[in-house]
XYZ file of C-alpha atoms in Angstrom:
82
model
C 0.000 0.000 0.000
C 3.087 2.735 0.704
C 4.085 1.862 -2.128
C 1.024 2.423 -3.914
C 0.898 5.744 -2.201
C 4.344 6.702 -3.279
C 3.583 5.860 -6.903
C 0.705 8.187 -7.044
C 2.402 11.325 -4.612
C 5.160 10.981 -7.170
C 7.763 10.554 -4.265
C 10.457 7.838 -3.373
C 8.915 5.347 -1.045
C 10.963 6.163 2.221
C 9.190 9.729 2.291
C 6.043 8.017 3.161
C 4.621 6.863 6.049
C 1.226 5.112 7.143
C 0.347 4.689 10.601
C -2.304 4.343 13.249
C -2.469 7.421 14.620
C -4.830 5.414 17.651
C -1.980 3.523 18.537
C 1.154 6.479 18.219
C 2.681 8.348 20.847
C 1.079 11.769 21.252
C 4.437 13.267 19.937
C 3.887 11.453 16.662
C 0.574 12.223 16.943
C 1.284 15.955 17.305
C 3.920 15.694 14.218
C 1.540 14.129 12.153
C -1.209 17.148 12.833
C 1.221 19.783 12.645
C 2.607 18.753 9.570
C 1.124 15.694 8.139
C -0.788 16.257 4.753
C -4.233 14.783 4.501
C -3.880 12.953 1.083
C -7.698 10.927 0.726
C -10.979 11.734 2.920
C -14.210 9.699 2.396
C -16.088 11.811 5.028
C -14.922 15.138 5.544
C -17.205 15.037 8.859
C -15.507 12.234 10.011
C -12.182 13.647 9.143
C -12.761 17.037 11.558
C -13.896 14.991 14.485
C -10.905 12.326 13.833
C -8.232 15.813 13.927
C -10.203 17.321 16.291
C -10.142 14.132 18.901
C -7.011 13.690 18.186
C -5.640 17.708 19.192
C -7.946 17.164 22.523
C -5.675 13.688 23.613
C -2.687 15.503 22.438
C -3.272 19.012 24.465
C -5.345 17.056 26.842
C -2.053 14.373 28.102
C 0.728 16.968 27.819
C 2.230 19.380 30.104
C 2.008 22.580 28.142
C 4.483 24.661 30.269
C 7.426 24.320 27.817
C 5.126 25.330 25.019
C 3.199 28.285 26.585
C 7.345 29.211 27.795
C 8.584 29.027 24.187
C 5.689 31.204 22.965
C 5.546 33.662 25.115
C 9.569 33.469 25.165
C 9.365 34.319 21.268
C 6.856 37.027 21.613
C 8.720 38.791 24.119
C 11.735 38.547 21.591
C 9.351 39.883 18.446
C 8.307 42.457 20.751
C 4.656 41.176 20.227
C 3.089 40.693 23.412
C -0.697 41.310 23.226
């Protein structure tokens, strides 16, 4: 099937990757959403509450400190506090 995918994305095989996003740790998980590229969708419905599930067990299992620090670190750099 990857390969099948990587035939039709016009890309070498290694640059693809399939995976159960049920069963991946929320950092993959998190990768995925940030920067995966949604490629087929059946049910776009579906699809919104799938991403959408998935951002709550991601924000909703992780200690944001470090992230809310790096933002607020970088807007204080950018002089962009609001």
């Amino acid at each position: 099937m990857i390969k099948d995918l990587a035939d039709v994305l016009g890309v070498p095989v290694d640059k693809v990757d399939l995976v159960d996003l049920g069963r991946m740790p929320n950092e993959l998980v998190y990768v995925v959403l940030r920067d995966g590229i949604l490629i087929y969708v059946v049910d776009w419905d579906l699809a919104r509450k799938l991403i959408a599930h998935m951002y709550v067990r991601v924000l909703g299992e992780t200690n944001l400190d470090y992230v809310y620090y790096r933002m607020f670190r970088y807007r204080i750099s950018k002089n962009i506090i609001k």
